[in-house]
């Protein structure tokens, strides 16, 4: 067996173990939360005890958040590749993030190239990528300043080869030069409640789609993430995969 295969099998096993562990953590966790809520409802509870109960509740909420994030990480299901519209997937992602955006006072707008053409990729994985990028963009905006996020689709051409770009631009806090190399690392986070897995997952999923991800950022000004699809490469993949399936 090749070492790459061994590594893949190990990852697969870890994925399965994580999923079952997460499941086993969630049930006792909800019992703890329920009981803490019950204690809070007691009439003659002292200030001191109430404070401890509230601390315990926020700690359990934090565990719940981490567990849910890990769960969505291990649940990126694949339905295989198909021909898709990036513009439509962007609209889907915005619908899912409307509530979070308004909580942060952030406005999301789109600048779509209507003639961008289709891309050959996995729909759920693309949605997961964009959800992670836009979630980060929202979280980078200060609730008191007016956050603006733009999702763009655009194409470029080099030596007759068309490339399609999917762009998420924000005017949030930005990323400092020192942190540039860290943001794609597993578990790197600057957030109190972050898991630091969002961008690692993005990077993995983008690679699986044979695309590329890069970013530009300036602290205090904002950040732009760009995912680039090479249409020649996509056509090759489409032809090989669909020819083999015949
Ligand atoms: N658009 C952005 N603007 C500013 N900083 C960003 C942006 N996107 C990512 N970062 C930085 O990169 C770090 C890693 O991002 P990543 O999505 O991997 O984890 P997270 O958002 O911290 O946690 P999680 O996604 O698991 O909730 C963030 O904590 C943040 O410091
Ligand atoms: Mg994130």
Coordinates of C-alpha atoms and ligand atoms in Angstrom, one line a residue:
X1 CA 0.0 0.0 0.0
X2 CA 1.3 3.5 -0.9
X3 CA 1.9 5.8 2.0
X4 CA -0.7 8.3 0.5
X5 CA -3.3 5.5 0.8
X6 CA -2.4 4.8 4.4
X7 CA -2.7 8.5 5.2
X8 CA -6.1 8.6 3.5
X9 CA -7.3 5.6 5.4
X10 CA -6.2 7.1 8.6
X11 CA -8.0 10.3 7.8
X12 CA -11.1 8.4 6.9
X13 CA -10.9 6.6 10.3
X14 CA -10.3 9.8 12.2
X15 CA -13.3 11.3 10.4
X16 CA -15.6 8.4 11.4
X17 CA -14.3 8.4 15.0
X18 CA -14.8 12.2 15.2
X19 CA -18.4 11.9 13.9
X20 CA -19.3 9.3 16.5
X21 CA -17.6 11.1 19.3
X22 CA -19.5 14.3 18.4
X23 CA -22.7 12.4 18.5
X24 CA -21.9 11.0 22.0
X25 CA -21.0 14.4 23.3
X26 CA -24.2 16.1 22.2
X27 CA -26.6 14.1 24.2
X28 CA -25.1 14.5 27.7
X29 CA -24.4 18.1 26.8
X30 CA -28.1 18.8 26.2
X31 CA -28.9 17.1 29.6
X32 CA -26.4 19.5 31.3
X33 CA -27.9 22.5 29.6
X34 CA -31.5 21.5 30.5
X35 CA -30.5 21.0 34.2
X36 CA -28.7 24.3 34.4
X37 CA -31.8 26.0 32.9
X38 CA -33.9 24.3 35.6
X39 CA -31.6 25.5 38.4
X40 CA -32.0 29.1 37.0
X41 CA -35.8 28.8 37.3
X42 CA -35.6 28.2 41.1
X43 CA -37.1 31.2 43.1
X44 CA -34.7 31.5 46.0
X45 CA -31.4 31.2 44.1
X46 CA -28.6 33.4 45.4
X47 CA -26.7 35.9 43.2
X48 CA -23.5 33.8 43.7
X49 CA -25.1 30.6 42.5
X50 CA -26.8 32.4 39.6
X51 CA -23.5 33.7 38.4
X52 CA -21.9 30.2 38.5
X53 CA -24.9 28.8 36.6
X54 CA -24.6 31.4 33.9
X55 CA -20.9 30.8 33.5
X56 CA -21.6 27.1 33.2
X57 CA -24.2 27.8 30.6
X58 CA -21.9 29.9 28.5
X59 CA -19.2 27.2 28.7
X60 CA -21.7 24.6 27.5
X61 CA -22.8 26.9 24.7
X62 CA -19.2 27.1 23.7
X63 CA -18.7 23.4 23.7
X64 CA -22.0 23.1 21.6
X65 CA -20.7 25.6 19.1
X66 CA -17.3 23.7 18.7
X67 CA -19.1 20.4 18.4
X68 CA -21.5 21.7 15.8
X69 CA -18.7 23.2 13.8
X70 CA -16.8 19.9 13.8
X71 CA -20.0 18.1 12.8
X72 CA -20.5 20.3 9.7
X73 CA -16.8 19.8 9.0
X74 CA -17.2 16.0 8.9
X75 CA -20.5 16.2 7.1
X76 CA -19.5 17.8 3.8
X77 CA -21.3 15.2 1.7
X78 CA -20.5 14.8 -2.0
X79 CA -23.1 14.4 -4.7
X80 CA -20.4 14.4 -7.4
X81 CA -19.6 17.0 -10.0
X82 CA -22.1 18.6 -12.3
X83 CA -22.4 21.7 -14.5
X84 CA -23.4 24.6 -12.2
X85 CA -24.0 28.3 -12.1
X86 CA -21.7 30.1 -9.6
X87 CA -24.2 33.0 -9.6
X88 CA -27.0 30.7 -8.4
X89 CA -24.8 29.2 -5.7
X90 CA -23.9 32.6 -4.5
X91 CA -27.6 33.5 -4.2
X92 CA -28.2 30.3 -2.2
X93 CA -25.4 31.2 0.2
X94 CA -26.7 34.7 0.7
X95 CA -30.1 33.4 1.6
X96 CA -28.6 31.1 4.3
X97 CA -26.6 34.0 5.8
X98 CA -29.2 36.8 5.7
X99 CA -29.9 36.6 9.5
X100 CA -26.2 36.5 10.5
X101 CA -25.4 39.5 8.2
X102 CA -28.2 41.6 9.6
X103 CA -27.1 40.7 13.2
X104 CA -23.7 42.2 12.3
X105 CA -25.3 45.1 10.4
X106 CA -23.6 43.9 7.2
X107 CA -24.9 44.5 3.7
X108 CA -24.2 41.8 1.1
X109 CA -24.3 42.8 -2.6
X110 CA -23.5 40.9 -5.8
X111 CA -21.8 41.9 -9.0
X112 CA -22.4 39.0 -11.3
X113 CA -21.1 38.4 -14.8
X114 CA -24.3 37.1 -16.3
X115 CA -22.4 35.5 -19.2
X116 CA -19.9 33.7 -17.0
X117 CA -20.9 30.2 -18.2
X118 CA -21.2 27.1 -16.1
X119 CA -18.5 25.4 -14.1
X120 CA -18.0 21.6 -13.5
X121 CA -17.9 21.1 -9.7
X122 CA -19.6 19.7 -6.6
X123 CA -22.5 21.9 -5.6
X124 CA -22.5 21.1 -1.8
X125 CA -18.8 21.7 -1.6
X126 CA -18.9 25.0 -3.5
X127 CA -21.7 26.1 -1.2
X128 CA -19.7 25.1 1.9
X129 CA -16.7 27.1 0.6
X130 CA -18.7 30.2 0.0
X131 CA -20.5 29.9 3.3
X132 CA -17.1 29.8 5.1
X133 CA -15.7 32.7 3.2
X134 CA -18.8 34.9 3.7
X135 CA -19.1 34.0 7.3
X136 CA -15.5 35.1 7.9
X137 CA -16.2 38.3 6.0
X138 CA -19.3 39.0 8.2
X139 CA -17.4 38.3 11.4
X140 CA -14.5 40.6 10.3
X141 CA -16.9 43.6 10.3
X142 CA -17.3 45.7 13.4
X143 CA -21.0 45.8 14.5
X144 CA -20.8 49.6 14.7
X145 CA -19.3 50.4 11.3
X146 CA -21.3 49.7 8.2
X147 CA -19.9 46.4 6.9
X148 CA -20.1 45.8 3.1
X149 CA -19.5 42.5 1.4
X150 CA -19.5 42.0 -2.3
X151 CA -19.7 38.6 -4.0
X152 CA -18.4 38.9 -7.6
X153 CA -18.2 36.5 -10.6
X154 CA -15.9 37.5 -13.4
X155 CA -13.8 35.9 -16.2
X156 CA -10.3 36.6 -17.6
X157 CA -8.5 35.2 -20.6
X158 CA -4.8 34.4 -21.0
X159 CA -3.4 32.8 -24.2
X160 CA -6.9 31.7 -25.2
X161 CA -7.5 30.0 -21.9
X162 CA -10.5 31.3 -20.0
X163 CA -10.4 31.5 -16.2
X164 CA -13.4 32.0 -14.0
X165 CA -13.0 34.0 -10.7
X166 CA -15.3 33.8 -7.7
X167 CA -14.6 36.7 -5.4
X168 CA -15.6 37.7 -1.8
X169 CA -14.6 41.2 -0.8
X170 CA -15.2 42.8 2.6
X171 CA -14.3 46.1 4.2
X172 CA -13.6 44.4 7.6
X173 CA -10.7 44.5 10.0
X174 CA -8.3 42.9 7.5
X175 CA -5.4 40.5 8.1
X176 CA -2.0 41.7 9.3
X177 CA 1.1 40.6 7.4
X178 CA 2.3 38.5 10.3
X179 CA -0.9 36.4 10.2
X180 CA -0.9 35.9 6.4
X181 CA 0.8 32.5 6.6
X182 CA -1.3 31.3 9.5
X183 CA -4.9 31.7 8.4
X184 CA -5.0 28.5 6.4
X185 CA -3.5 26.4 9.2
X186 CA -5.7 23.9 11.0
X187 CA -7.0 25.3 14.3
X188 CA -5.6 28.8 13.8
X189 CA -8.2 31.3 15.0
X190 CA -8.2 34.9 16.3
X191 CA -11.8 34.5 17.6
X192 CA -12.9 33.7 21.1
X193 CA -15.4 31.1 19.8
X194 CA -13.7 30.0 16.6
X195 CA -12.5 26.5 15.8
X196 CA -10.0 27.7 13.2
X197 CA -11.2 25.0 10.7
X198 CA -13.2 27.2 8.3
X199 CA -10.3 28.1 6.0
X200 CA -8.6 24.7 6.2
X201 CA -11.8 23.1 5.0
X202 CA -12.1 25.7 2.2
X203 CA -8.5 25.0 1.1
X204 CA -9.2 21.3 1.1
X205 CA -12.5 21.6 -0.8
X206 CA -11.0 24.1 -3.4
X207 CA -8.2 21.7 -4.1
X208 CA -10.7 18.9 -4.6
X209 CA -12.4 21.0 -7.2
X210 CA -9.1 21.5 -9.0
X211 CA -9.4 25.2 -8.4
X212 CA -7.1 27.7 -6.6
X213 CA -7.7 30.0 -3.6
X214 CA -5.8 33.2 -2.8
X215 CA -6.3 36.4 -0.8
X216 CA -5.3 40.0 -0.5
X217 CA -5.7 41.9 2.6
X218 CA -4.8 45.1 4.3
X219 CA -5.3 45.6 8.1
X220 CA -8.0 48.2 8.7
X221 CA -9.1 48.3 5.1
X222 CA -10.5 44.9 4.2
X223 CA -9.9 41.5 2.6
X224 CA -10.6 39.9 -0.8
X225 CA -10.6 36.1 -1.3
X226 CA -10.5 34.8 -4.9
X227 CA -11.2 31.3 -6.1
X228 CA -10.1 30.6 -9.7
X229 CA -11.3 27.9 -12.0
X230 CA -9.4 27.0 -15.1
X231 CA -12.0 26.2 -17.8
X232 CA -9.6 24.1 -19.9
X233 CA -8.9 21.9 -16.8
X234 CA -12.6 21.6 -16.1
X235 CA -13.4 20.6 -19.7
X236 CA -10.7 17.9 -19.5
X237 CA -12.1 16.6 -16.2
X238 CA -15.7 16.7 -17.6
X239 CA -14.7 14.7 -20.7
X240 CA -12.6 12.1 -18.8
X241 CA -15.2 11.5 -16.1
X242 CA -18.2 11.4 -18.4
X243 CA -16.4 9.3 -20.9
X244 CA -15.4 6.8 -18.2
X245 CA -18.9 6.6 -16.9
X246 CA -20.4 5.7 -20.2
Ligands
LIG1 N1 -12.3 38.0 5.8 C1 -11.5 38.0 6.8 N2 -11.1 39.2 7.4 C2 -10.3 39.2 8.5 N3 -9.7 38.1 9.0 C3 -10.0 36.9 8.5 C4 -10.9 36.8 7.4 N4 -11.0 35.5 7.1 C5 -10.3 34.8 7.9 N5 -9.6 35.6 8.8 C6 -8.7 35.2 9.9 O1 -8.3 33.9 9.7 C7 -8.6 33.1 10.9 C8 -9.0 31.7 10.5 O2 -10.2 31.7 9.8 P1 -11.1 30.3 9.9 O3 -12.3 30.5 9.1 O4 -10.2 29.2 9.5 O5 -11.4 30.1 11.4 P2 -12.3 31.0 12.3 O6 -13.2 31.8 11.5 O7 -11.5 31.7 13.3 O8 -13.2 29.9 13.1 P3 -14.4 29.0 12.5 O9 -14.4 29.3 11.0 O10 -14.0 27.6 12.8 O11 -15.6 29.5 13.2 C9 -9.7 33.9 11.5 O12 -9.8 33.7 12.9 C10 -9.3 35.4 11.2 O13 -8.3 35.8 12.1
LIG2 MG1 -14.3 31.0 9.9

